[in-house]
Short mmCIF file of C-alpha atoms in Angstrom, two decimals:
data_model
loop_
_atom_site.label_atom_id
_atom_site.label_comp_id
_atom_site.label_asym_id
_atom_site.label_seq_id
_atom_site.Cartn_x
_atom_site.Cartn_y
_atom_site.Cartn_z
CA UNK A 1 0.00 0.00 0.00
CA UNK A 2 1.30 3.87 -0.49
CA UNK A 3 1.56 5.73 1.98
CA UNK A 4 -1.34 8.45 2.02
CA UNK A 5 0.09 11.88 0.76
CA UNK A 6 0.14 14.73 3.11
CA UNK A 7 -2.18 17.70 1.66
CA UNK A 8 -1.54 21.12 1.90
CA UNK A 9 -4.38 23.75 2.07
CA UNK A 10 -3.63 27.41 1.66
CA UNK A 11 -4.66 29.34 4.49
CA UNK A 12 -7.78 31.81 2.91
CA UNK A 13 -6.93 35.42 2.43
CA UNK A 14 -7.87 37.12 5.63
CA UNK A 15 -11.17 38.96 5.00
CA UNK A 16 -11.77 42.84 4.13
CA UNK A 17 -10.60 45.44 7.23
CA UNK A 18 -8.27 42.75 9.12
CA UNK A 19 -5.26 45.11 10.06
CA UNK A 20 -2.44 45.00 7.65
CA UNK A 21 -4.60 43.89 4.44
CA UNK A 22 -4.95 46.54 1.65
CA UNK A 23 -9.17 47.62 1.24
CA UNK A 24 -10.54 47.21 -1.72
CA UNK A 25 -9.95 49.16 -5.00
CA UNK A 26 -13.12 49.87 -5.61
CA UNK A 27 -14.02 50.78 -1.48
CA UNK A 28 -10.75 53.14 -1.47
CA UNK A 29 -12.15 54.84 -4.69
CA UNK A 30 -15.46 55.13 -3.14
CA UNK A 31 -14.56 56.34 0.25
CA UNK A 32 -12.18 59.35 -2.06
CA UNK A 33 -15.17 60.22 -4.10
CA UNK A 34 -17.22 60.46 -0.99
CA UNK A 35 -14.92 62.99 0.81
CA UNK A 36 -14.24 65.09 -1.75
CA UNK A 37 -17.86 65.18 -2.21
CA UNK A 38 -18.52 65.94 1.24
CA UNK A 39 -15.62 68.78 1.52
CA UNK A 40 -16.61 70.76 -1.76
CA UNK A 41 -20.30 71.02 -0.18
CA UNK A 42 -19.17 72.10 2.78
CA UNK A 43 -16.89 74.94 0.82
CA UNK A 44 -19.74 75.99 -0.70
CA UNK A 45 -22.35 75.91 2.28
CA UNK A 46 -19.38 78.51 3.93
CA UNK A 47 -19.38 79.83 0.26
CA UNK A 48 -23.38 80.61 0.69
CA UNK A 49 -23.76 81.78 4.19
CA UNK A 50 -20.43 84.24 3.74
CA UNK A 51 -21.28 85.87 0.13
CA UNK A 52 -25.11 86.33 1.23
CA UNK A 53 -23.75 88.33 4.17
CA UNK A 54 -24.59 85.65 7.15
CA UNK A 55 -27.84 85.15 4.82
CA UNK A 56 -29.06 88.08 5.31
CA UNK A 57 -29.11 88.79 1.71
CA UNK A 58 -30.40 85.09 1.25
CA UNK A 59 -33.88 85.10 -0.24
CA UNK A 60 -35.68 82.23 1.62
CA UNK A 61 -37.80 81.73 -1.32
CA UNK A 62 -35.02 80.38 -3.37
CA UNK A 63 -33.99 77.70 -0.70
CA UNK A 64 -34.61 74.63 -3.08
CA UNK A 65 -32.31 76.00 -5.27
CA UNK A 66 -29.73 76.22 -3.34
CA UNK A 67 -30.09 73.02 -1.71
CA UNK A 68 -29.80 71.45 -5.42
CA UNK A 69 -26.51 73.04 -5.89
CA UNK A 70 -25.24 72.04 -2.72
CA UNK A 71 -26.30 67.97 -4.08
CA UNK A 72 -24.94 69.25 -7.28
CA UNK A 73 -21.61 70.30 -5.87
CA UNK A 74 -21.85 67.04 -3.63
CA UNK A 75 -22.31 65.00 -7.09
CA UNK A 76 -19.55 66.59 -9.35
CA UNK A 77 -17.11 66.20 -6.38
CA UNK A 78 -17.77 62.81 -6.76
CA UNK A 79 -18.11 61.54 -9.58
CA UNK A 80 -15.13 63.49 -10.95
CA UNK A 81 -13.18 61.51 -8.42
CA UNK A 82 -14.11 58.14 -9.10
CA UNK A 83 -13.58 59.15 -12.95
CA UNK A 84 -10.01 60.31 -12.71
CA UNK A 85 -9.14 57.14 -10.40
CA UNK A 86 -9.87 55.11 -14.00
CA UNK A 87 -6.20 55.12 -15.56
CA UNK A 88 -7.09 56.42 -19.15
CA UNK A 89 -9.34 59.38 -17.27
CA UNK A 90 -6.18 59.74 -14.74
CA UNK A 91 -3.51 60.21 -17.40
CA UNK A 92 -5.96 62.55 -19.61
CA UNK A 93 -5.98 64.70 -16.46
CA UNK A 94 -2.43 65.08 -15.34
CA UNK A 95 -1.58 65.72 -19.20
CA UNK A 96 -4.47 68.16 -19.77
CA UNK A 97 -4.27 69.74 -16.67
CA UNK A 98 -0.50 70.07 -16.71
CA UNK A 99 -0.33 71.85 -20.17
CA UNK A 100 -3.11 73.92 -18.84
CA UNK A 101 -0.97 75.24 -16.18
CA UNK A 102 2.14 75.00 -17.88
CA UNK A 103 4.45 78.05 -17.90
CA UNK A 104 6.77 76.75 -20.72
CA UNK A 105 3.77 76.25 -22.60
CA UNK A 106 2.76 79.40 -22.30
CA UNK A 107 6.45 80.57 -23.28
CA UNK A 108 6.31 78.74 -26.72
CA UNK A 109 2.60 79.49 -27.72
CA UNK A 110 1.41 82.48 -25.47
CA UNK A 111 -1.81 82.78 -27.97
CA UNK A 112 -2.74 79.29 -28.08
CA UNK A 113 -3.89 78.43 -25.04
CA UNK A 114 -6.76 81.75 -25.58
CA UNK A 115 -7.49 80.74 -28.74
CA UNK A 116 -8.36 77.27 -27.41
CA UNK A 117 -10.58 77.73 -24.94
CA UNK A 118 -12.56 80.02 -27.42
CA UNK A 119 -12.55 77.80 -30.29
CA UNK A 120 -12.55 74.48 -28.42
CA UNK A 121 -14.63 75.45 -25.27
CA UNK A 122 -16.35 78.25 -26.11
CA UNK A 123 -17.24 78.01 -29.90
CA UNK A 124 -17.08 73.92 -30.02
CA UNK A 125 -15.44 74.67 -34.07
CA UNK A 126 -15.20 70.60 -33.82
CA UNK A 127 -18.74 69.77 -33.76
CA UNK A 128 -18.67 72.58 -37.20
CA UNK A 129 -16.70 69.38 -39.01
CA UNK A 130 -19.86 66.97 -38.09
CA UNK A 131 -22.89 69.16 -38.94
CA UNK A 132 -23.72 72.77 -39.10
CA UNK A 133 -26.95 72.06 -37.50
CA UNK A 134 -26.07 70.04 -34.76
CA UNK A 135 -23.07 73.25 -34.03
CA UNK A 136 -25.48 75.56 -34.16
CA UNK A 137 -27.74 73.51 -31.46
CA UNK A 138 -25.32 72.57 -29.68
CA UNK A 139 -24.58 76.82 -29.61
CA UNK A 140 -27.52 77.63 -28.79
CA UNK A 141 -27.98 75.18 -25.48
CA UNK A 142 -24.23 76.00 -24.41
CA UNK A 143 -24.80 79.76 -24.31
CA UNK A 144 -28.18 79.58 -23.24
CA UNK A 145 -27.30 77.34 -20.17
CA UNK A 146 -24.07 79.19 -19.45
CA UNK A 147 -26.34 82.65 -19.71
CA UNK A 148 -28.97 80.90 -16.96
CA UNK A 149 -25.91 79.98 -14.90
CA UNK A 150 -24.44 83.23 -14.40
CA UNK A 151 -27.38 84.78 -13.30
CA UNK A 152 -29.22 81.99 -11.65
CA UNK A 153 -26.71 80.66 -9.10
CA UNK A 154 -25.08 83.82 -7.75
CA UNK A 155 -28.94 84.83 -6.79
CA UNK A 156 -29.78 81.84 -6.13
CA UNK A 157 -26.63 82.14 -3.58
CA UNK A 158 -27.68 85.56 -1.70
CA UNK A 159 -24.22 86.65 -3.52
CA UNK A 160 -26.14 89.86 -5.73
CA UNK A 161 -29.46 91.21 -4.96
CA UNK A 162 -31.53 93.78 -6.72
CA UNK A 163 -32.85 96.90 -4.47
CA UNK A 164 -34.85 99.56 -5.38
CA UNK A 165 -33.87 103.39 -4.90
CA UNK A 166 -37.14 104.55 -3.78
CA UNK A 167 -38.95 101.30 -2.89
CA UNK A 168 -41.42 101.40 -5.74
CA UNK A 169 -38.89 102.00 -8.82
CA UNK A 170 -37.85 102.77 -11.44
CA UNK A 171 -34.21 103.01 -10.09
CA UNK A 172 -32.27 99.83 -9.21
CA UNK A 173 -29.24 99.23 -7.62
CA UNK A 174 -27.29 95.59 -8.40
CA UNK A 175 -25.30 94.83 -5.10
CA UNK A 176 -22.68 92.07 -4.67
CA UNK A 177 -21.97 90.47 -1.62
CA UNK A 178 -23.26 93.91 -0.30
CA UNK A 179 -21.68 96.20 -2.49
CA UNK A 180 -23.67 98.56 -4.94
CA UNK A 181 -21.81 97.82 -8.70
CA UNK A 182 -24.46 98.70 -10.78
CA UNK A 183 -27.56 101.26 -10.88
CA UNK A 184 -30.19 101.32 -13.77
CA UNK A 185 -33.65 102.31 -15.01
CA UNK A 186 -35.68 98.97 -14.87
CA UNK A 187 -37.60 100.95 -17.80
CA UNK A 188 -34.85 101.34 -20.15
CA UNK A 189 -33.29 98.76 -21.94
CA UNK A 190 -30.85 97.56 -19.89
CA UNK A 191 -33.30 97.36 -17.30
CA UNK A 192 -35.15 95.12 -19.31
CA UNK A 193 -32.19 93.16 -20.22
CA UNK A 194 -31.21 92.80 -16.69
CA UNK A 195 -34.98 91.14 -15.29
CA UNK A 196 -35.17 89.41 -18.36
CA UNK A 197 -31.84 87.50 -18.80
CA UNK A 198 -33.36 83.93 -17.83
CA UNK A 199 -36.51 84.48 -20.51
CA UNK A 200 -33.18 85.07 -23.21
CA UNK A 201 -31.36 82.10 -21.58
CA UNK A 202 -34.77 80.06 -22.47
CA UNK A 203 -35.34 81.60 -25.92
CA UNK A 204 -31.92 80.09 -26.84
CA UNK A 205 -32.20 76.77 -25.60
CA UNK A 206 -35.70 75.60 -26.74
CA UNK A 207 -34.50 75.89 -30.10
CA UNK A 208 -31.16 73.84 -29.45
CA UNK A 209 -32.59 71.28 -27.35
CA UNK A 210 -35.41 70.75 -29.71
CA UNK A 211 -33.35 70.18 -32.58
CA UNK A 212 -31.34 67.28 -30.96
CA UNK A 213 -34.82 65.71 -29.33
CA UNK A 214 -35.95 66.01 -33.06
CA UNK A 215 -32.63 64.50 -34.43
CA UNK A 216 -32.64 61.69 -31.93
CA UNK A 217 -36.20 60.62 -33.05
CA UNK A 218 -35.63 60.84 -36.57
CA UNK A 219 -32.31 59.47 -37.09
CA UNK A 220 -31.65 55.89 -37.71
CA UNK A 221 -28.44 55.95 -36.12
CA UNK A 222 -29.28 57.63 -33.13
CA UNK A 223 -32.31 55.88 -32.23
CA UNK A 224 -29.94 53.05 -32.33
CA UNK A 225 -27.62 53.13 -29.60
CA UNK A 226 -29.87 55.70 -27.59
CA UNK A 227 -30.81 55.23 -23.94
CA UNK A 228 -33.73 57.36 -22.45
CA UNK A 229 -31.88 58.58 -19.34
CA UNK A 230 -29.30 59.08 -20.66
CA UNK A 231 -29.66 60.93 -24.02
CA UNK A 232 -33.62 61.75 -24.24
CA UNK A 233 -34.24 63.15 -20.30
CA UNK A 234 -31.59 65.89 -20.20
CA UNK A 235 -33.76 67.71 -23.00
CA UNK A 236 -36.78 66.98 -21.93
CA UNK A 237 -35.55 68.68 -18.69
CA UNK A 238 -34.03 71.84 -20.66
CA UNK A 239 -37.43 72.47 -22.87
CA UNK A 240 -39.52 71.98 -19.34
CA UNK A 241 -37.36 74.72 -17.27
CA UNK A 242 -37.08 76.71 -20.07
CA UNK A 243 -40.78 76.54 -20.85
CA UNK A 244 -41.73 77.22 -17.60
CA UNK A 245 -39.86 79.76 -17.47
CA UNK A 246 -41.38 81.81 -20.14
CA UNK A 247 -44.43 80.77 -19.35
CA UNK A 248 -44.20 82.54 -15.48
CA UNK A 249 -43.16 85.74 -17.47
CA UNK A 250 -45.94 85.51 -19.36
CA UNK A 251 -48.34 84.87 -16.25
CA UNK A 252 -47.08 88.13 -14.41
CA UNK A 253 -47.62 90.25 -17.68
CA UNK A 254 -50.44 89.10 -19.08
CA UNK A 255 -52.54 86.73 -16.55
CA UNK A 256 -51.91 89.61 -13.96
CA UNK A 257 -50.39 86.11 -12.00
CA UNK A 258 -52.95 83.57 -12.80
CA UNK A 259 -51.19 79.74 -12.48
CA UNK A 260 -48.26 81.50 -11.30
CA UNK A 261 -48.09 79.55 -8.02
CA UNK A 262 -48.52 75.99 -10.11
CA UNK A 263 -45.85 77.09 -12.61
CA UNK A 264 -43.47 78.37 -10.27
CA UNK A 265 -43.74 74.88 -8.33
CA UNK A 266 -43.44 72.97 -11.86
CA UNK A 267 -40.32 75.23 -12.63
CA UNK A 268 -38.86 74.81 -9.37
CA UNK A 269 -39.51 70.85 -9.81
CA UNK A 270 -38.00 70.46 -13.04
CA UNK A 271 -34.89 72.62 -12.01
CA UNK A 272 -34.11 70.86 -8.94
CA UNK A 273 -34.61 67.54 -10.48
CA UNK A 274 -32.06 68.60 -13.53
CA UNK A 275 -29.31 69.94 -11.10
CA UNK A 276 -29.06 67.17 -8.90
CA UNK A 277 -29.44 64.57 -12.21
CA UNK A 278 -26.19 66.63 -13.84
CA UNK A 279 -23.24 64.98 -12.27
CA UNK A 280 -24.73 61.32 -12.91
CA UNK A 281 -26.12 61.79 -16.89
CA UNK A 282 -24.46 63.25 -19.91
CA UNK A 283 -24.18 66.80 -19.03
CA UNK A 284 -21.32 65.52 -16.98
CA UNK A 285 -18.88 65.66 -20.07
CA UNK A 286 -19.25 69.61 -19.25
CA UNK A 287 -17.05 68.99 -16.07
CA UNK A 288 -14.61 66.69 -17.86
CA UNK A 289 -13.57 69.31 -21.35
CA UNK A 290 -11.65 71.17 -19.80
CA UNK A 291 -9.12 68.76 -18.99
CA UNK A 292 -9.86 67.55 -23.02
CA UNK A 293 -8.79 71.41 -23.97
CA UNK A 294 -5.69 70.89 -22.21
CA UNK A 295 -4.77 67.60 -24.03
CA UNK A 296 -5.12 69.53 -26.97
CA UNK A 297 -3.11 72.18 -26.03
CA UNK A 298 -0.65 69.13 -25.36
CA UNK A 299 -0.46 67.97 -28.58
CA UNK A 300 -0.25 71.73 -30.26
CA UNK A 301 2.87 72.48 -27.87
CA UNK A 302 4.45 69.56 -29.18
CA UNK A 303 3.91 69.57 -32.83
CA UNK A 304 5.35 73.35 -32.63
CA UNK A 305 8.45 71.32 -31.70
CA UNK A 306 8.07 69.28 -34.65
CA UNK A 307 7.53 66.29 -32.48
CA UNK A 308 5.60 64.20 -34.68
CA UNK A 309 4.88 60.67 -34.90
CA UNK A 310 5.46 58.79 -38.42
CA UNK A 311 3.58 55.12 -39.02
CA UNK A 312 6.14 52.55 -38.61
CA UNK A 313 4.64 51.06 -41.98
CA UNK A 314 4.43 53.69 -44.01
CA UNK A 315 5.80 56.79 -43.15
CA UNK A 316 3.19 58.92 -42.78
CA UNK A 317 2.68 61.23 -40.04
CA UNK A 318 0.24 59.84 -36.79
CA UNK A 319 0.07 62.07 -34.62
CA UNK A 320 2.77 64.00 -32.06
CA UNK A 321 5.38 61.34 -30.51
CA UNK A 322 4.22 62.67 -26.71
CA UNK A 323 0.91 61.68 -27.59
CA UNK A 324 1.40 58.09 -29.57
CA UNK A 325 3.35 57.21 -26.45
CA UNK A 326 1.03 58.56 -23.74
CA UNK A 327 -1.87 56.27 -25.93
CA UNK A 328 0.31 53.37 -25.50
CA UNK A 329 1.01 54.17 -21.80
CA UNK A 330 -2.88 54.18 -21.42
CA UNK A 331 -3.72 51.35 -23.13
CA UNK A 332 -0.96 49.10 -21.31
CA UNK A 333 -2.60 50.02 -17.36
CA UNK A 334 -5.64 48.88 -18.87
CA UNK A 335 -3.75 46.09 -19.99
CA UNK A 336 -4.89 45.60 -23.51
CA UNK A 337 -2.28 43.22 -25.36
CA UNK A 338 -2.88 45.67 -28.69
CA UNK A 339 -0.62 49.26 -27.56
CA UNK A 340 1.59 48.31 -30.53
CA UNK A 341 -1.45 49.35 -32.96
CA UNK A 342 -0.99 52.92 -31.92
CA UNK A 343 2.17 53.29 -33.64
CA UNK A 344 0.00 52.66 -37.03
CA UNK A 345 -1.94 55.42 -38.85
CA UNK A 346 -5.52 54.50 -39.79
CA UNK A 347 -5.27 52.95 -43.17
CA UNK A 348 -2.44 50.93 -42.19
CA UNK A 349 -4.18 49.10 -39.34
CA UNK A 350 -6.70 48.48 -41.82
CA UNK A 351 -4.34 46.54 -44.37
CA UNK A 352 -2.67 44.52 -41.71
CA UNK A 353 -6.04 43.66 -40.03
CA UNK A 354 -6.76 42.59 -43.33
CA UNK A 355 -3.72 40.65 -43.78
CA UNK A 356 -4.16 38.88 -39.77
CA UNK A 357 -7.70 37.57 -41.39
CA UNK A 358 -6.07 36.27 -44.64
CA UNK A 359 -3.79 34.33 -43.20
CA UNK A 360 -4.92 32.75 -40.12
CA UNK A 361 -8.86 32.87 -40.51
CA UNK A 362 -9.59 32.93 -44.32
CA UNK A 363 -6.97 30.02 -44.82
CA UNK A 364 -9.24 27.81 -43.17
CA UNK A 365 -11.92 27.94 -45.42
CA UNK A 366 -10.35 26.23 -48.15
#
């Protein structure tokens, strides 16, 4: 008879929180996310109650609002922390961000970096290359939303007020954080500009956001890959706040207030509801271009030093060398076996694609 062999068992891995065992990736990431989250809130709860003056320029009325900013705050904290722990997001962001801030980048190209953030950020001239229409849409919701911004959230905030001069008007005064900056007829026309900056706001973004609502139900290919939450509900929300909005202008000035009270709770709904949905749906990729403007300023700086990248097939120019090899640096932590396939232009990955299937896949067809 043998002799029965001795087995070995490996001891199990000691289970989550024992002292000395790393936590989790994805619980470290979390428990990040949820601090920054929690310390950009509370910057801009002290942010709040020191602009309004210790609230006491803090209209009451507009509470809801700024509760939704403080979740929205909360929400963009987070989730841009748990997307730059993700290594291609990580590298995008110390690239972008470090050209952004980069003084020799400013020494070689003192324009560019202007010229970018109004071509790339403000005028979008690469969504011009796509479609003229979708451009202008897309135009038309950026500066529409970016108008709303600027006035809503400082007011909403307590951080300006408007205050009459003799308690019935015409005369205003604009104060910030306390300070008179501005006085103006309410009956002239910057007066009227000035009370009726959110109706503009809306006037420019029906238009936009109806276009790509219209787009998304018409066209083949977007209907395709489309996901209600995700690409339908952030303009439904736009044309609802922006329709309510109008629509409470025209109820003081024509209805002498009738429905005001259900509009203004409709409006109030719909906003709220959109702020705090921001940082989870697509509107988030408004947080992440900057950091895209900066790559691009990354890749300008270095073609000015003639730093490009030639295929190794045929010779013809891929991109800048800082930028083939950051690719390949991303694509290796994510540990995809491919990185060589960046050092290829287009057409050249095509042909040897092409020639992988001819000989080991098409040969077996015989």
């Amino acid at each position: 008879m043998s002799e029965p062999t001795e087995v070995i068992a490996e001891a199990p891995p000691p289970p989550p929180g024992v002292p000395g065992t790393p936590p989790p990736a994805g619980r470290s990431v979390t428990a990040r996310a949820t601090l920054a989250g929690v310390v950009v809130s509370l910057l801009l709860i002290a942010a709040i109650v020191l602009g309004s003056r210790l609230l006491r320029d803090f209209d009451s009325a507009l509470l809801p609002y700024a509760v939704a900013t403080v979740f929205l705050a909360f929400g963009v904290a987070y989730r841009y922390t748990v997307w730059v722990s993700a290594p291609g997001a990580r590298r995008l962001f110390k690239r972008g961000f470090g050209s952004f801030f980069s003084a020799a980048n400013f020494k070689k190209a003192p324009t560019a970096l202007p010229r970018m953030i109004a071509t790339y950020l403000g005028f979008q001239k690469f969504l011009g290359a796509r479609s003229r229409g979708r451009w202008a849409a897309h135009q038309l919701i950026f500066w529409g939303c970016l108008l709303a911004a600027a006035i809503t959230f400082p007011l909403t905030w307590g951080w300006f007020t408007f205050t009459s001069d003799s308690g019935a008007g015409p005369g205003y005064a604009m104060r910030v954080w306390g300070f008179k900056v501005l006085g103006f007829d309410s009956l002239s026309v910057l007066g009227w500009l000035m009370f009726h900056g959110l109706d503009i706001a809306a006037v420019l973004v029906i238009p936009g956001a109806s276009y790509f609502l219209w787009r998304r139900m018409k066209d083949r290919g977007a209907i395709t890959g489309q996901r209600f939450a995700y690409d339908l509900l952030p303009l439904i929300c736009l044309i609802v706040i922006s329709v309510t909005g109008l629509l409470l202008t025209f109820s003081s000035i024509f209805l002498h207030g009738g429905g005001y009270e259900f509009l203004a709770i409709l409006h109030m709904v719909s906003v709220v509801f959109t702020l705090i949905y921001i940082p989870f749906g697509k509107f988030f990729h408004i947080v992440q271009r900057p950091a895209a403007v900066g790559m691009q300023l990354f890749k300008y700086t270095a073609r000015q030093d003639e730093q490009v990248f030639a295929c190794k097939r045929c010779g013809e120019p891929v991109d800048t060398a800082p930028y083939v090899e950051n690719l390949r640096g991303t694509m290796k932590d994510l540990k995809l076996d491919f990185d060589a396939w960046a050092e290829y232009c287009p057409r050249c990955k095509r042909v040897l694609r092409g020639n992988a299937y001819l000989t080991h896949v098409k040969k077996g067809f015989k």
